[in-house]
XYZ file of C-alpha atoms in Angstrom:
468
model
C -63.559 183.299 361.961
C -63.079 179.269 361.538
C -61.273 178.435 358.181
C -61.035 175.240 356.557
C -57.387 174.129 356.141
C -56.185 170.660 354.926
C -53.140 170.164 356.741
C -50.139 167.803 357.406
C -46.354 167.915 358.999
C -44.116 166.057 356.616
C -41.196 164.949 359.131
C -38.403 164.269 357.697
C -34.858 163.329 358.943
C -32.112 165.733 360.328
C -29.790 165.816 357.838
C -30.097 165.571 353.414
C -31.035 168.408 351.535
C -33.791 171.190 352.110
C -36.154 170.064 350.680
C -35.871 166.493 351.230
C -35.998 164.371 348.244
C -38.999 162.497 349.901
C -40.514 165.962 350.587
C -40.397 166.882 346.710
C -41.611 163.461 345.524
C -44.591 164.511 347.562
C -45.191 167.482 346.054
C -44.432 166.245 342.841
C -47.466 163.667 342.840
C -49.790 165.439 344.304
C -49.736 168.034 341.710
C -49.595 165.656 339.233
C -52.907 164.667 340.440
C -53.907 168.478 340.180
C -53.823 168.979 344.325
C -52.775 172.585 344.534
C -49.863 172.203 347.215
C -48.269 175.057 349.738
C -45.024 174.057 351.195
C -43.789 175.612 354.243
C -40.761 175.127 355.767
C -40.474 175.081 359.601
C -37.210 177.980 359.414
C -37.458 181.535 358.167
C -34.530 181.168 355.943
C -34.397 182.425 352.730
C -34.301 179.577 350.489
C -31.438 179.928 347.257
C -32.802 177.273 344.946
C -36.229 176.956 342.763
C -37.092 173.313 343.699
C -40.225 173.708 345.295
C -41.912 176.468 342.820
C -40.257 173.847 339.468
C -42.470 171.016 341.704
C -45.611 172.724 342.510
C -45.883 176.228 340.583
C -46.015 177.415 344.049
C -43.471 179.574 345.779
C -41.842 178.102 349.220
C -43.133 180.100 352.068
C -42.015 180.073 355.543
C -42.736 179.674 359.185
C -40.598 180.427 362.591
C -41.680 179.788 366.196
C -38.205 181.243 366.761
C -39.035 184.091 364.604
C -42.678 184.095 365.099
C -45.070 184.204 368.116
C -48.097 182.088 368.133
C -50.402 184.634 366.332
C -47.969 185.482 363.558
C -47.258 181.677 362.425
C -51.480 181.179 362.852
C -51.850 184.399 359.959
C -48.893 183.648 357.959
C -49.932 179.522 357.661
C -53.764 180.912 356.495
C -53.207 183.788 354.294
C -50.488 180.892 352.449
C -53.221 177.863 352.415
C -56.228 179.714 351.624
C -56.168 179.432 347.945
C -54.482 175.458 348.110
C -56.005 172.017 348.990
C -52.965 171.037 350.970
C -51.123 172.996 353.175
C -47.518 170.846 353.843
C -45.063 172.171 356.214
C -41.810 170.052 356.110
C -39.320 170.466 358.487
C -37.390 167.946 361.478
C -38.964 166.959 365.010
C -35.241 166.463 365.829
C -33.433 169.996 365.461
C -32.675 170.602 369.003
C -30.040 168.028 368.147
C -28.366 169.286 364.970
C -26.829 172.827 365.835
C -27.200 173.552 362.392
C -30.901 173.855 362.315
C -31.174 176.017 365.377
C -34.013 178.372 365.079
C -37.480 177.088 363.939
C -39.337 174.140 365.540
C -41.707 171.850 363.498
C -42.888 170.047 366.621
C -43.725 173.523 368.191
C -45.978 174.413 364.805
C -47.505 171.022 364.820
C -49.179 172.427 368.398
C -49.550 175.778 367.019
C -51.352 174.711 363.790
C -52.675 171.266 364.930
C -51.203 169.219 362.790
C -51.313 165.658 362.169
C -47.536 164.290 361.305
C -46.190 162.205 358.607
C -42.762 161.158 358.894
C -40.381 160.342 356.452
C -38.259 156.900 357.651
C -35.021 156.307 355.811
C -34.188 153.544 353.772
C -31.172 154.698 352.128
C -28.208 152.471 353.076
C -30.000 150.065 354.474
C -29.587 145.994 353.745
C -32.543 145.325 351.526
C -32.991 142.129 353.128
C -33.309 143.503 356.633
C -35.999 144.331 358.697
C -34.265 146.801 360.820
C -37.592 149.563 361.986
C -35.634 153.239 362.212
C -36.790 154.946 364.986
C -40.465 156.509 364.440
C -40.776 160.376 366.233
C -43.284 160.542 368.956
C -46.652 161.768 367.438
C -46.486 160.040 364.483
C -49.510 159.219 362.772
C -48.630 157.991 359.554
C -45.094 157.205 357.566
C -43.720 158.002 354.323
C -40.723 155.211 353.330
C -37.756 156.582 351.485
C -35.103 154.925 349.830
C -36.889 151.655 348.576
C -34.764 149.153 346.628
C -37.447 146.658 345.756
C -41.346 146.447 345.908
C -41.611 143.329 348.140
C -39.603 145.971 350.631
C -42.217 148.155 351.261
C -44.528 145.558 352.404
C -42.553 144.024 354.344
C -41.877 147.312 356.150
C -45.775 148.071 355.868
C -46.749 144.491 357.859
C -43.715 145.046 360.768
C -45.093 148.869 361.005
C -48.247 147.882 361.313
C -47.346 145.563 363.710
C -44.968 147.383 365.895
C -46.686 150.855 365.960
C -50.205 150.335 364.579
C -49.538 153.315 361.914
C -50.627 152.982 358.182
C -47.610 153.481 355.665
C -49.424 156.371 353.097
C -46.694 156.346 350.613
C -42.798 155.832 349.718
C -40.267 156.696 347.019
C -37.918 154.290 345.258
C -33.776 154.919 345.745
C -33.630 156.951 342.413
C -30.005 157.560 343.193
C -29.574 159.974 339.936
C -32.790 161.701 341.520
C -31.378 161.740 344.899
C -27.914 163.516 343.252
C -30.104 165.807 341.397
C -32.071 166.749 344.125
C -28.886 167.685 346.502
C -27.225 169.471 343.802
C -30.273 171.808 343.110
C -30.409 172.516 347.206
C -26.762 173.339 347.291
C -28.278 176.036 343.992
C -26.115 174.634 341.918
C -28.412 173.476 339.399
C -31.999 173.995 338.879
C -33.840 170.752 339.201
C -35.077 168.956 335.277
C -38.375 168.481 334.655
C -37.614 164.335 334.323
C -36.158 164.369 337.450
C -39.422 165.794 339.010
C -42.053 163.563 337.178
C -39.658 160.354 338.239
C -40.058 161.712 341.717
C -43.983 162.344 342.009
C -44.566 158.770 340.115
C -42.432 157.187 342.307
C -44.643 158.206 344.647
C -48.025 157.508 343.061
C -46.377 154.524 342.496
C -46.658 153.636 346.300
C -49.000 156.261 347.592
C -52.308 155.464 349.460
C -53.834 158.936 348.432
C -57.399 158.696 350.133
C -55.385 157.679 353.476
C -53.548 160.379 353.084
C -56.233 162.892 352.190
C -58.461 161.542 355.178
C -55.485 162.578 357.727
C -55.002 165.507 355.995
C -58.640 166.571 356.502
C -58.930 164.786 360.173
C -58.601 168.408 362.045
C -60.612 170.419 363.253
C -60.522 174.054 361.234
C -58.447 176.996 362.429
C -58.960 180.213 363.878
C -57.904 182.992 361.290
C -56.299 185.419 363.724
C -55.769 189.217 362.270
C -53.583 189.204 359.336
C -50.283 190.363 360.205
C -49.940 192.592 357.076
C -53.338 194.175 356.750
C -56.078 195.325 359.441
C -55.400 198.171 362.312
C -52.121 199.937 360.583
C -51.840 202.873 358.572
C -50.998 202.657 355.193
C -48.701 203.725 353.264
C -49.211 207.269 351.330
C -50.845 207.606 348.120
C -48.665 206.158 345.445
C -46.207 204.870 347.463
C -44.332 202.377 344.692
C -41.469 199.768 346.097
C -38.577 198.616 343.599
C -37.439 194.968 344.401
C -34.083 194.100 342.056
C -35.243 190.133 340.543
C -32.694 188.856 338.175
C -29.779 185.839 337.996
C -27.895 188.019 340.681
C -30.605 188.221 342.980
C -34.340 187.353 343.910
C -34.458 186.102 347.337
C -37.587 187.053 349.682
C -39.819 185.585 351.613
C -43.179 186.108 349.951
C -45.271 187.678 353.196
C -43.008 190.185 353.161
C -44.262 191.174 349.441
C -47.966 190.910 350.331
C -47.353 192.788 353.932
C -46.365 195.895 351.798
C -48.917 195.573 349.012
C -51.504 195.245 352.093
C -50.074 198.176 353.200
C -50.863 199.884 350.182
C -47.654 199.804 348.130
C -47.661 199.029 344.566
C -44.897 196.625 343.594
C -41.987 196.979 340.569
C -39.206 194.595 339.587
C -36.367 196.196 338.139
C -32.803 194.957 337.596
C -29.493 195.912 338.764
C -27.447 193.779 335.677
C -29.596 194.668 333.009
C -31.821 198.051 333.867
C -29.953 201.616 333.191
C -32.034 203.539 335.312
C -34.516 202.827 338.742
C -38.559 202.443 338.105
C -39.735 206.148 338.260
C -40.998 207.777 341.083
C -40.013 204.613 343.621
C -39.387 205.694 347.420
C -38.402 202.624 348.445
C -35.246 199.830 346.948
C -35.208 196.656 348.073
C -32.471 194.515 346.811
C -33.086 191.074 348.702
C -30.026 187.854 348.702
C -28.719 186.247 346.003
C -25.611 185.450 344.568
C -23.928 188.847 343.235
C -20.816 186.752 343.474
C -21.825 184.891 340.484
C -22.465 188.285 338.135
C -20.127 190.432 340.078
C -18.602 191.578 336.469
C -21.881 192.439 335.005
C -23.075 194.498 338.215
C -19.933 196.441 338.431
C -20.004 197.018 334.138
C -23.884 198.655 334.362
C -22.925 202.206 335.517
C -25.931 203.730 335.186
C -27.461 201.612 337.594
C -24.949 202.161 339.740
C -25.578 206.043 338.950
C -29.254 205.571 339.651
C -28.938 203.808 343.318
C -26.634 206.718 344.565
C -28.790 209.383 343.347
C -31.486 207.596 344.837
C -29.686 208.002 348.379
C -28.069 211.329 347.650
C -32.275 212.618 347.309
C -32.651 210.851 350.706
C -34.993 208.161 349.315
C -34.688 204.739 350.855
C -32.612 201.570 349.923
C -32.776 198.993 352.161
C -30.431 195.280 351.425
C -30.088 191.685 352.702
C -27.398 189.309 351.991
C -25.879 189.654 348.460
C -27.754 192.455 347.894
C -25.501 194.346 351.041
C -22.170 193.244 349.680
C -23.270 194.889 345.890
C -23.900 197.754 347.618
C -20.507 198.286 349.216
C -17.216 199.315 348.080
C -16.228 196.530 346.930
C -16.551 192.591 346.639
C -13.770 190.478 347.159
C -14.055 187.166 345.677
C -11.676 184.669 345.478
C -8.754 187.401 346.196
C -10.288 189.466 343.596
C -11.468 192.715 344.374
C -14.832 193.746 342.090
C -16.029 197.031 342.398
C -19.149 197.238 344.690
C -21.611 200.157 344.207
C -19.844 202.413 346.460
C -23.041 203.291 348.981
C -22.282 201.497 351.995
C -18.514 202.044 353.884
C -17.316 198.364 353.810
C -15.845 196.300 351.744
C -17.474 192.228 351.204
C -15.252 189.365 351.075
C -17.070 186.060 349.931
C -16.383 183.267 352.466
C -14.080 180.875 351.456
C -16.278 177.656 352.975
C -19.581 179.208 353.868
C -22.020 178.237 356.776
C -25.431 177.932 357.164
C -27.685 180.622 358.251
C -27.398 181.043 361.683
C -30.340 183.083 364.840
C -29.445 185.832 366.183
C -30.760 188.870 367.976
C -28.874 192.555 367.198
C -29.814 196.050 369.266
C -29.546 198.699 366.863
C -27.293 201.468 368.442
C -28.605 204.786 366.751
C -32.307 205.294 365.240
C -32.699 204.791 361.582
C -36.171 204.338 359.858
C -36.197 200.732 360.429
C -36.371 201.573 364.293
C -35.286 203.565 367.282
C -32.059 203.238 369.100
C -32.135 200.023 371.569
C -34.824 198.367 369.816
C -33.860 194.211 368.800
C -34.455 192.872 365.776
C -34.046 188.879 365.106
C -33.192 186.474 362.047
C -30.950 184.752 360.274
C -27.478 185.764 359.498
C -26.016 184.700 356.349
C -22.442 182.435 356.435
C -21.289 183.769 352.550
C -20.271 187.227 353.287
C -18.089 189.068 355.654
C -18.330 192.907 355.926
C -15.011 195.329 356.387
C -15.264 198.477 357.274
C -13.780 200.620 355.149
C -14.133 204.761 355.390
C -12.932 207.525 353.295
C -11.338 210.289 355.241
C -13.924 213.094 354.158
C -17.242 211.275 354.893
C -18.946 212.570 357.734
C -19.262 210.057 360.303
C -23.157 211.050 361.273
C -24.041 210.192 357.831
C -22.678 206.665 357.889
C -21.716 203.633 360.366
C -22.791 200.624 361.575
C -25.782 199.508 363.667
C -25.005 196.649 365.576
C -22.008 196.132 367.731
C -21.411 193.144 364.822
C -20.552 194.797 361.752
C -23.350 193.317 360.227
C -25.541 196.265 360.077
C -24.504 199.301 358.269
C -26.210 202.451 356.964
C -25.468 205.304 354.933
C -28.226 208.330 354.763
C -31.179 206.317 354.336
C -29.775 203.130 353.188
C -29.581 199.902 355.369
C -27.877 197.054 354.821
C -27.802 193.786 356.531
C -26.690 190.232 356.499
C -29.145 189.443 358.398
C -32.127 187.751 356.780
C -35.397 189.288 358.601
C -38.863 187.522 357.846
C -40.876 190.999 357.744
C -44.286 189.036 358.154
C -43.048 188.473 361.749
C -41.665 192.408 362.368
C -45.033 194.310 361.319
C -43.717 197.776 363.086
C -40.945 197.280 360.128
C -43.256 196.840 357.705
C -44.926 199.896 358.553
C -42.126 201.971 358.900
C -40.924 200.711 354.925
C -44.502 201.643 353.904
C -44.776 204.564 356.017
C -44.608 208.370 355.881
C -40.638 209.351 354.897
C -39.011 211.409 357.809
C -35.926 213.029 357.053
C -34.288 212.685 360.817
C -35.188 211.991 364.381
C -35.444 213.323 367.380
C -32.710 212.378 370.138
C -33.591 209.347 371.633
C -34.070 208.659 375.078
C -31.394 206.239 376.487
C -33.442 205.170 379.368
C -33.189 200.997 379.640
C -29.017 201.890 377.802
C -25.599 201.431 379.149
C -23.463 204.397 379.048
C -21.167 202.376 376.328
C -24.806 202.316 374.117
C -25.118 206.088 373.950
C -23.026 206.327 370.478
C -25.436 209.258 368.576
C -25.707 212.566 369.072
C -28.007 215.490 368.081
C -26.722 215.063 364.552
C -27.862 211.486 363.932
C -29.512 210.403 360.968
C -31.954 207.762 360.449
């Protein structure tokens, strides 16, 4: 089936914050002008700020060609779009070159998706009397200037463009510096970002913008083949009532929504429920999910609410599932250890978290699980992004039984306990459907031995009393 998608690439520079500030003034007026925008960004990783949702009233969504194969990025891009008059994925031509943004391609989705690219030139530090052309990415068909310091700059930039290149300039954004300092604050999640600093943004735009040039490039392609959605058709659901608990609050709140609509497609019904402020789980839940965030932040409150604490180790103890990223894996273990201060954890997992003094960026990587657990069998990989802010310890108690517990990766950054599984990695479900089904899917209180055909000797760690 052929669906109609308006469309662009927003490229914008290497480095600055994620979203640019060029990006956001482009969301910002357009929905001023009541153009329902979907942002995408070209890496699966879970963004920590509200910026693009306080622009457009739209949650950030997410592509991967690292993550994703062809088909995948096709569904995900389509079931996002559908209901908007602009889909916008934003993301660097150039990240082969910054090792930082390893992973996700935006010049490999431009083929997958077909889209026509705007990039974003920067003006900022530039000599306002110079003509100096940065250099324009291969494929460009139209540019965005940032970083104006005067109006007669943008035409001079829009004759030598014009000249050089042959491309139409569709828009820019004045320096703003406050803006600008607003904007990087809010990406670093410091702050969220004020509603004046938006509305300078989008007119600032508007200001400059050459909206039916950029509408008629928006619109120039062809529509797109809506592939099989990755959630939905040719999977068994989940069982009748199947209910899944995801902990939203000021300590966490971080997915990526396909994963959300995967499981609803699959049949489950949905609950928030919070580990600072809620005494007790939703009732009858079979599934926890307790996504990243910043536990580091609340560590006092999460340690003071007992009976939640109570609640998620009952919840194990029954042999119902709990299953972490991020944050949400260092609440879960023993402790937290944050700036030399130890914070008790909720005791499930055996490790202790220590919060990174000078954290890094997300960073791919691929992990082979060593034993089965319900998220997959022995030997099977599993790929995403794995966070810079914590690092796990293990720590066991003497009289734990060592089949009921351990790690799952030869990292120490995959750890289970009965049927809980925690991770700092950060996995985009929409792109692992066999996980998705096996979160949605029938509970199975063990497995059989696996076979360790394709495994080294050193991989065969289970044995017949393995849990998963």
């Amino acid at each position: 089936m052929m669906t109609a998608v308006p469309r662009i690439a927003l490229a914008t520079p290497a480095t600055g914050p994620e979203p640019s500030t060029a990006g956001l003034a482009v969301l910002a007026g357009l929905t001023a002008r009541r153009w329902r925008i979907q942002h995408f960004r070209s890496r699966a990783c879970p963004t920590t700020t509200e910026v693009v949702a306080d622009a457009t009233g739209l949650p950030e969504r997410h592509l991967d060609t690292w993550l994703m194969p062809p088909n995948v990025c096709r569904s995900l891009f389509v079931a996002g779009a559908r209901a908007a008059s602009l889909g916008l994925v934003e993301g660097t031509l150039d990240a082969s070159l910054v090792p930082s943004l390893c992973g996700g391609d935006l010049r490999g989705l431009t083929r997958i998706l077909d889209l026509p690219i705007v990039s974003v030139l920067s003006l900022v530090g530039a000599d306002p009397g110079a003509c100096h052309l940065p250099r324009i990415p291969e494929g460009t068909e139209a540019v965005i200037l940032d970083g104006l310091s005067s109006d007669d700059q943008i035409e001079r930039y829009r004759r030598l463009i014009r000249l050089t290149c042959g491309l139409p300039v569709v828009g820019a954004v004045d320096l703003l510096p406050g803006a600008r300092s607003a904007v990087e604050a809010a990406a670093r999640g410091e702050t969220r970002l004020a509603e004046d600093v938006i509305d300078a943004l989008g007119s600032s735009f508007l200001r400059h913008a050459d909206l039916k040039a950029f509408a008629a490039l928006a619109t120039s392609r062809v529509d797109l083949n809506r592939p099989q959605q990755p959630g939905g058709c040719g999977r068994e659901a989940g069982p009748p009532g199947f209910r899944v608990a995801y902990a939203h609050d000021d300590a966490f709140g971080c997915y990526f929504p396909d994963t959300l609509e995967a499981l609803e497609s699959l049949g489950a019904e949905l609950v928030e429920f919070s580990p600072m402020r809620d005494g007790a789980l939703p009732d009858g839940v079979d599934l926890v999910m307790i996504g990243c965030g910043f536990p580091d932040l609340h560590a006092m409150e999460l340690a003071a609410n007992f009976s939640m604490i109570a609640a998620l180790r009952q919840h194990v103890c029954r042999g119902q599932r709990i299953y972490t990223e991020g944050g949400g894996t260092a609440y879960l273990g023993r402790s937290m250890i944050i700036d030399g201060q130890t914070v008790p954890g909720a005791g499930i997992l055996p490790f202790d978290a220590e919060l990174v003094a000078n954290p890094t960026a997300p960073t791919p990587v691929v992990r082979t699980l060593l034993r089965d657990c319900w998220i997959g069998p022995r030997g099977a990989q599993v790929r995403g992004y794995k966070s810079g802010r914590w690092n796990l310890r293990p720590s066991v108690q003497p009289f734990e039984c060592p089949s009921c517990f351990g790690s799952l990766s030869r990292d120490d950054d995959l750890y289970f306990r009965h049927h809980a599984v925690g991770s700092l990695i950060h996995l985009h479900l929409g792109a692992l459907p066999e996980v998705v089904a096996a979160f949605a899917g029938p509970h199975r209180p063990s497995l059989k031995r696996p076979s360790t055909v394709g495994l080294s000797q050193d991989q065969e760690v289970g044995d017949e009393d393995d849990q998963d």
